[in-house]
mmCIF file of C-alpha atoms and ligand atoms in Angstrom:
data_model
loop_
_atom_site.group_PDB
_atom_site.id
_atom_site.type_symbol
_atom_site.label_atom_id
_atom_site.label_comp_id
_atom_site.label_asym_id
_atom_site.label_seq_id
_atom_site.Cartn_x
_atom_site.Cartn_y
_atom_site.Cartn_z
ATOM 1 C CA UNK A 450 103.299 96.523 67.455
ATOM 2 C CA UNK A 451 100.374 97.443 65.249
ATOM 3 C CA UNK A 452 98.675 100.665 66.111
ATOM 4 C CA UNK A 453 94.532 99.764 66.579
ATOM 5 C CA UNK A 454 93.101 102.476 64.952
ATOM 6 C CA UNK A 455 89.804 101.580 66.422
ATOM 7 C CA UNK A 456 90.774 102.312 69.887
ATOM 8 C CA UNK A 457 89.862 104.054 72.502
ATOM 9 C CA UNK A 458 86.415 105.371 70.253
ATOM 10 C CA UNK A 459 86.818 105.759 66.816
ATOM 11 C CA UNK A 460 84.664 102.875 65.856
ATOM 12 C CA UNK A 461 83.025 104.096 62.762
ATOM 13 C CA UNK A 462 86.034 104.687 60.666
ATOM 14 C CA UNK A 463 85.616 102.209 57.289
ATOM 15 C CA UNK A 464 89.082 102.676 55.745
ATOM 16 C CA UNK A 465 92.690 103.525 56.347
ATOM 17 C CA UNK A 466 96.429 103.947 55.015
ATOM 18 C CA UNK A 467 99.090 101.423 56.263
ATOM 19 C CA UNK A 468 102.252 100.057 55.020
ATOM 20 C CA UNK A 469 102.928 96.665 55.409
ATOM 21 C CA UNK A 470 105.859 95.712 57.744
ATOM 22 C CA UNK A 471 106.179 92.067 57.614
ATOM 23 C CA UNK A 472 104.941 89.522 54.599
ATOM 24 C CA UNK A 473 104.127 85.719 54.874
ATOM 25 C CA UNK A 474 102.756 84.957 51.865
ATOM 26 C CA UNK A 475 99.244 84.132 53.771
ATOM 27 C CA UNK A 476 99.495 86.888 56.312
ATOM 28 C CA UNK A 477 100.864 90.579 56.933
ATOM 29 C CA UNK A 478 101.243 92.559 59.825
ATOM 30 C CA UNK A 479 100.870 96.134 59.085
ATOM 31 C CA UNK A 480 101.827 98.820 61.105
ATOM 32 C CA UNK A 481 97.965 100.156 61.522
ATOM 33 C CA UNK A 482 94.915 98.776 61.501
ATOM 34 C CA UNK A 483 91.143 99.640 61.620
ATOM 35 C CA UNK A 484 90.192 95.872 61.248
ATOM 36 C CA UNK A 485 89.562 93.986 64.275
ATOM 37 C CA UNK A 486 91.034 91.003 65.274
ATOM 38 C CA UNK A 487 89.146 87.755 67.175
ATOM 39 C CA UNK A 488 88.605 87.930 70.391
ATOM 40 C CA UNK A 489 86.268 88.690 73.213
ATOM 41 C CA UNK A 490 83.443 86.441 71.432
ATOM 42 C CA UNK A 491 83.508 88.686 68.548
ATOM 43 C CA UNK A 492 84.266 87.872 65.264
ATOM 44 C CA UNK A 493 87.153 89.032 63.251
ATOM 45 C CA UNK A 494 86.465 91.786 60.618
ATOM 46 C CA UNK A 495 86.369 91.075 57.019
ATOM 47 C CA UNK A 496 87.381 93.262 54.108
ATOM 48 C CA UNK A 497 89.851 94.292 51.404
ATOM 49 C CA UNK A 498 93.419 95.418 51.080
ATOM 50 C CA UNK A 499 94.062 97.575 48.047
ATOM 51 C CA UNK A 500 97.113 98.877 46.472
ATOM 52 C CA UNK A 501 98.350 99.364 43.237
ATOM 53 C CA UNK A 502 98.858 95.745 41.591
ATOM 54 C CA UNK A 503 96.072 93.975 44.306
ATOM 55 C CA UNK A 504 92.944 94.027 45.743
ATOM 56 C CA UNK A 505 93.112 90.941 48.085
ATOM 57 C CA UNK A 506 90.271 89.715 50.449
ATOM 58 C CA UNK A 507 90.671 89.879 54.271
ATOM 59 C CA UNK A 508 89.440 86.944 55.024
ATOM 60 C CA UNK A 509 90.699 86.668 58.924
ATOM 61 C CA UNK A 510 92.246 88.844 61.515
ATOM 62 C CA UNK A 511 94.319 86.967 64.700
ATOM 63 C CA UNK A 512 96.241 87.955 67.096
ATOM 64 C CA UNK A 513 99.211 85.550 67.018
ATOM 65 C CA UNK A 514 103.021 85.285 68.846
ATOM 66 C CA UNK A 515 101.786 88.654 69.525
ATOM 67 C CA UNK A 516 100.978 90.117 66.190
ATOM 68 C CA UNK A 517 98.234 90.749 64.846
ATOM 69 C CA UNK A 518 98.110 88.886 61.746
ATOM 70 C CA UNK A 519 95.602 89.953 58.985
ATOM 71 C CA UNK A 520 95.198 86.762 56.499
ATOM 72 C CA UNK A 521 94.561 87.284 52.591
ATOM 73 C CA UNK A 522 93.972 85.204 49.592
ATOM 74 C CA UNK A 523 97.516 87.232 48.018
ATOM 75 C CA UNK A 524 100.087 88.991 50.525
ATOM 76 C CA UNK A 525 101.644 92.671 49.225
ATOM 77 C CA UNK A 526 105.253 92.652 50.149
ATOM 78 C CA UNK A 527 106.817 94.282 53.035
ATOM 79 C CA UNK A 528 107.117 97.938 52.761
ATOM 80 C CA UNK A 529 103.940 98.353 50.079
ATOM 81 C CA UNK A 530 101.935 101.423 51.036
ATOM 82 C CA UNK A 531 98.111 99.662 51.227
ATOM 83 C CA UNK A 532 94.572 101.191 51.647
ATOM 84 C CA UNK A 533 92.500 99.081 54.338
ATOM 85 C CA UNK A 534 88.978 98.597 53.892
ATOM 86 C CA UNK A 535 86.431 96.558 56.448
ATOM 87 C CA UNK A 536 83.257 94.931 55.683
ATOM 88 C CA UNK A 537 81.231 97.818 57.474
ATOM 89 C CA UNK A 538 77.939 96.117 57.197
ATOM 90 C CA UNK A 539 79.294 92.839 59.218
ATOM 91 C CA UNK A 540 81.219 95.324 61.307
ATOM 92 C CA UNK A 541 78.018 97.423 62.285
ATOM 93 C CA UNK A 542 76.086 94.475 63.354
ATOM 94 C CA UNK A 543 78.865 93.260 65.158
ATOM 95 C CA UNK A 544 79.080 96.452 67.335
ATOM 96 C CA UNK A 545 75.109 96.755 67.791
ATOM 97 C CA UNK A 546 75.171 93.316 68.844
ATOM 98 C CA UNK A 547 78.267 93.114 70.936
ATOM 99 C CA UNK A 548 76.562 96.757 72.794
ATOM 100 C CA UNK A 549 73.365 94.546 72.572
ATOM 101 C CA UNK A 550 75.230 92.395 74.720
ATOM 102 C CA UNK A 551 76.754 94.370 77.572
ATOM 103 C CA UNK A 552 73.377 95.734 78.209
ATOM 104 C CA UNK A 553 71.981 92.600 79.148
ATOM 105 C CA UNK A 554 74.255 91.339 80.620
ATOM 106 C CA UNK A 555 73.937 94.372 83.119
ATOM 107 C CA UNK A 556 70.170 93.824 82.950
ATOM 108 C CA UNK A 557 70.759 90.617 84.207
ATOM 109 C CA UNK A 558 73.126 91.573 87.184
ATOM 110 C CA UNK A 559 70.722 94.479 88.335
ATOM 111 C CA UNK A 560 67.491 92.272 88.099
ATOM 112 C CA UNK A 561 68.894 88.228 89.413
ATOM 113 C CA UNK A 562 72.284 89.278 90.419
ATOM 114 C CA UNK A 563 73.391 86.772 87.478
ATOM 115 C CA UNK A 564 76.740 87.370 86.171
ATOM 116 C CA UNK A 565 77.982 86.849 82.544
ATOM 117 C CA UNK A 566 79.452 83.129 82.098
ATOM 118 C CA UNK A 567 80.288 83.517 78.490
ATOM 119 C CA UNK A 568 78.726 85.286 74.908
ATOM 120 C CA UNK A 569 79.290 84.325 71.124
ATOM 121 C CA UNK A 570 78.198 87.056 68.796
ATOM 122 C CA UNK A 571 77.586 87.153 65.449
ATOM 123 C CA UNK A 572 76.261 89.498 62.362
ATOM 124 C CA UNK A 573 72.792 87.580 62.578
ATOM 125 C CA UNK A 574 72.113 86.124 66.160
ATOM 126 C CA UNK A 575 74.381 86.100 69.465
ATOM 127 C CA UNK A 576 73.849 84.081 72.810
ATOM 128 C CA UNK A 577 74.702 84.839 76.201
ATOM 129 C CA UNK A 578 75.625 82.314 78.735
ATOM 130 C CA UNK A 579 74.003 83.429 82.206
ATOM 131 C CA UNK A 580 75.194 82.282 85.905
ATOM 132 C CA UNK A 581 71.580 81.144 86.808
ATOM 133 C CA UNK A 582 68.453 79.470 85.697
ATOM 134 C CA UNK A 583 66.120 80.889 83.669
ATOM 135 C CA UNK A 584 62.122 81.239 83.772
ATOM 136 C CA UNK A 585 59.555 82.337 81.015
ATOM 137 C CA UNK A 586 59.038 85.176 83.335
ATOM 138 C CA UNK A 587 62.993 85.986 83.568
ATOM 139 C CA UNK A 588 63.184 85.547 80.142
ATOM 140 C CA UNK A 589 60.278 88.390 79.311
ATOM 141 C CA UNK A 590 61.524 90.917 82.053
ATOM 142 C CA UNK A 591 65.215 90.800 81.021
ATOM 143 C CA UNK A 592 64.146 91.461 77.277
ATOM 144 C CA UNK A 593 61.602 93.905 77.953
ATOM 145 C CA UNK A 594 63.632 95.830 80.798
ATOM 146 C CA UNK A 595 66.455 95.841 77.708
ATOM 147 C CA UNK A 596 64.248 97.467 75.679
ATOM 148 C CA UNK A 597 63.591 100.317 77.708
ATOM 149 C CA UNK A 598 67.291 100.595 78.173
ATOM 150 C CA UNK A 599 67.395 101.270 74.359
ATOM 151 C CA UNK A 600 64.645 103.583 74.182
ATOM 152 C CA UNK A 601 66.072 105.705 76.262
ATOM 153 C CA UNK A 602 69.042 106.481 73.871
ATOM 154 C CA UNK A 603 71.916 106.415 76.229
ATOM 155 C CA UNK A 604 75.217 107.188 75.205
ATOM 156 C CA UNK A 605 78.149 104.678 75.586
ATOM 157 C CA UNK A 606 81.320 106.400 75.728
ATOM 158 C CA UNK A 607 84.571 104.491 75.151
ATOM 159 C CA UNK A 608 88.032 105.503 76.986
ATOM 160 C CA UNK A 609 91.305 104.096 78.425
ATOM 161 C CA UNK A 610 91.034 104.542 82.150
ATOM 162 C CA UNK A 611 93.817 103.785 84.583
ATOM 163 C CA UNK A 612 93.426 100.170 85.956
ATOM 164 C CA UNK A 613 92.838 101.191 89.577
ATOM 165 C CA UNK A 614 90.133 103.742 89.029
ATOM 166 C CA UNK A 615 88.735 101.125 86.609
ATOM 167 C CA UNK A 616 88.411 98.423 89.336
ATOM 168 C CA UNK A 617 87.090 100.718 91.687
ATOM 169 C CA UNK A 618 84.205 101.925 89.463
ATOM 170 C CA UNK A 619 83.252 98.911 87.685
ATOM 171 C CA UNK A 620 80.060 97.383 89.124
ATOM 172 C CA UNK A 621 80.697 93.817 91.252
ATOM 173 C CA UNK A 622 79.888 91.181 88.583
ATOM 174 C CA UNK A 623 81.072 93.434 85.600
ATOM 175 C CA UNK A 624 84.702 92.951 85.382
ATOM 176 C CA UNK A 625 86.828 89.468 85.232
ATOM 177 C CA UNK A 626 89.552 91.626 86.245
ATOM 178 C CA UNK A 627 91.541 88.766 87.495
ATOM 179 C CA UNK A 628 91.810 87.654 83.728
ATOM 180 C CA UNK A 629 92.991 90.409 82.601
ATOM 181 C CA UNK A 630 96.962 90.456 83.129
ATOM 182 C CA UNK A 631 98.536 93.233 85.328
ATOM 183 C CA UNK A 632 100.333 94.268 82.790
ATOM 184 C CA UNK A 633 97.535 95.423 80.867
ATOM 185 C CA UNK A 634 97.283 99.307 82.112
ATOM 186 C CA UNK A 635 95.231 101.569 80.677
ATOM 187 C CA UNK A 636 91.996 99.471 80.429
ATOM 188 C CA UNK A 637 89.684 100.043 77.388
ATOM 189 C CA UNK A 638 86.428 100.856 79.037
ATOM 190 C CA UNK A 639 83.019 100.831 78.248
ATOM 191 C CA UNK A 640 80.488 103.062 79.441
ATOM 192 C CA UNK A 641 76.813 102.892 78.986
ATOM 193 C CA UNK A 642 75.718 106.193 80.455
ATOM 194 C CA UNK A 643 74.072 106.105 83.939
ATOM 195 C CA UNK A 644 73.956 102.439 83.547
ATOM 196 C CA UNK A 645 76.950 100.859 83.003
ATOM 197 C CA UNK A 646 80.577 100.979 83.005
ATOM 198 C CA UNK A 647 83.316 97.538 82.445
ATOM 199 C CA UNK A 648 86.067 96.704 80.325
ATOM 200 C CA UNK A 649 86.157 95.646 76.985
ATOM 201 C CA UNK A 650 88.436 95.644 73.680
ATOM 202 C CA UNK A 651 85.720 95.526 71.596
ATOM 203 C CA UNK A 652 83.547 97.419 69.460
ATOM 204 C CA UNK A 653 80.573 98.948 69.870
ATOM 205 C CA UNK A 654 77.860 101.664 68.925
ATOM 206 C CA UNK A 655 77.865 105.662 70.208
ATOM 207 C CA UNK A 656 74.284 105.184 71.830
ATOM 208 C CA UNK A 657 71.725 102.523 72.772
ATOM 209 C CA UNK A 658 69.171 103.781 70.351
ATOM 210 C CA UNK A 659 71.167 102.458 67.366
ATOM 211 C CA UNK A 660 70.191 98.664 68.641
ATOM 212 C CA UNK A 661 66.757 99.797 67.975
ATOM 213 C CA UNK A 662 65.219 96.362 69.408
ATOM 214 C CA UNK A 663 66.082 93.236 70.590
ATOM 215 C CA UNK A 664 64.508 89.927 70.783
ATOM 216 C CA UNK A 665 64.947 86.812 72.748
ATOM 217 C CA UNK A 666 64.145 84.118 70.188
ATOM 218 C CA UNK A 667 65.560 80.858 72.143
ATOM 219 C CA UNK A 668 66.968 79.621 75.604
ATOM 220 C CA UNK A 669 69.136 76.750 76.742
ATOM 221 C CA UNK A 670 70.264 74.561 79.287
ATOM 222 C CA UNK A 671 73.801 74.799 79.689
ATOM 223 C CA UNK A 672 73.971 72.727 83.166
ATOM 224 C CA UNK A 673 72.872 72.542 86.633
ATOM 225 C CA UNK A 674 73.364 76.615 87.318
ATOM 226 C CA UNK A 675 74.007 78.228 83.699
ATOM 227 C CA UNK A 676 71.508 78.928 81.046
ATOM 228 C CA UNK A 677 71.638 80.593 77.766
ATOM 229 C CA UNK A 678 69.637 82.978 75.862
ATOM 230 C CA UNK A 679 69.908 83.740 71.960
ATOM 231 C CA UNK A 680 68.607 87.103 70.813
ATOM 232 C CA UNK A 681 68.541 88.824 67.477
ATOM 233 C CA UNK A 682 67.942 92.979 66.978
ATOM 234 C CA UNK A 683 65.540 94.538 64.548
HETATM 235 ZN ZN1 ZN B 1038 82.170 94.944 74.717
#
């Protein structure tokens, strides 16, 4: 298993030591890593492996037959000691966005009582799929009641939390807990101070103020009960 040096909070680390424990000629699995993989409608992290006869791009980070799998143009061999580097400007935007994101998605829950159907993000522009239909009106009230949200500055703190208490704290509508396996115990949790708590693997910022602003720049019909939204942050 490869340690995820990202987890429970240290999100803002941009490189690390590893040594490489298994070499496919397109892939390694190492036995840490800062880089994260797929998953959770978040991208995988880009960057560079470096070690003394290579500097190799990362192009693409999976979790595979349970490994997590980081793929690059030339593989070290098993055993090399390698220095990890992400892509920390794609990373960044990825956890502003992805924060972006959860609050939202809460706006959304505490305003319409619509719950999160799906979200894509991305470095430049991310969508959210909602559980209802949307209005101009909707549309201006969920970005501008976002907005305050980030002016406030609140701080999202990140911890593993024992499933149970999880469950029992997260707000109705924030947690698909029934996709997440039993199995899977601690949770990686998400907390937006006084706002917001739910679990989530992925990455994201210390405090809303780093989202700075968001706007809505498009919607979508998605069917008879789901629209979607695309936003972008300043
Ligand atoms: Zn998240």
């Amino acid at each position: 298993m490869t340690e995820t040096l990202y987890l429970p909070d240290n999100e803002y680390e941009k490189t690390f030591d590893a040594e490489v424990r298994q070499s496919e000629g397109r892939y390694v699995v190492l036995d840490r890593t800062l880089f994260y993989k797929e998953g959770g409608g978040q991208p995988a992290d880009k960057g560079t492996l470096k070690w003394e006869n290579g500097r190799p791009k990362v192009t693409d980070v999976q979790k595979e037959h349970g490994q997590i799998r980081h793929y690059v143009e030339r593989a070290p061999s098993e055993g090399t000691n390698v220095r990890g580097e992400i892509d920390w400007e794609r990373r960044y935007s990825h956890m502003r966005m992805h924060t972006a994101q959860h609050v939202i998605s809460k706006v959304a829950l505490d305003l319409y009582g619509a719950e999160t159907e799906g979200n894509q993000i991305h470095a430049d522009r991310s969508r959210i799929d909602f559980g209802m239909k949307l209005t101009d009106q909707k549309v201006r009230e969920l970005e501008q009641r976002t907005n305050e949200i980030i002016d406030k500055d609140l701080k999202v703190e990140k911890s593993q939390m024992e499933r149970g208490t999880a469950e029992d704290e997260t707000p109705e509508g924030r947690g698909l807990f029934n996709l997440i396996p039993d199995s899977v115990d601690p949770l990686r949790m998400v907390r937006i101070e006084g706002f917001d708590l739910c679990p989530c693997g992925g990455t994201h910022v210390d405090a809303t103020g780093e989202l700075k602003g968001l706007d809505i720049v498009g919607t979508e019909n998605k069917g008879s009960e789901v629209d979607r939204i695309e936003f972008k942050l300043d």
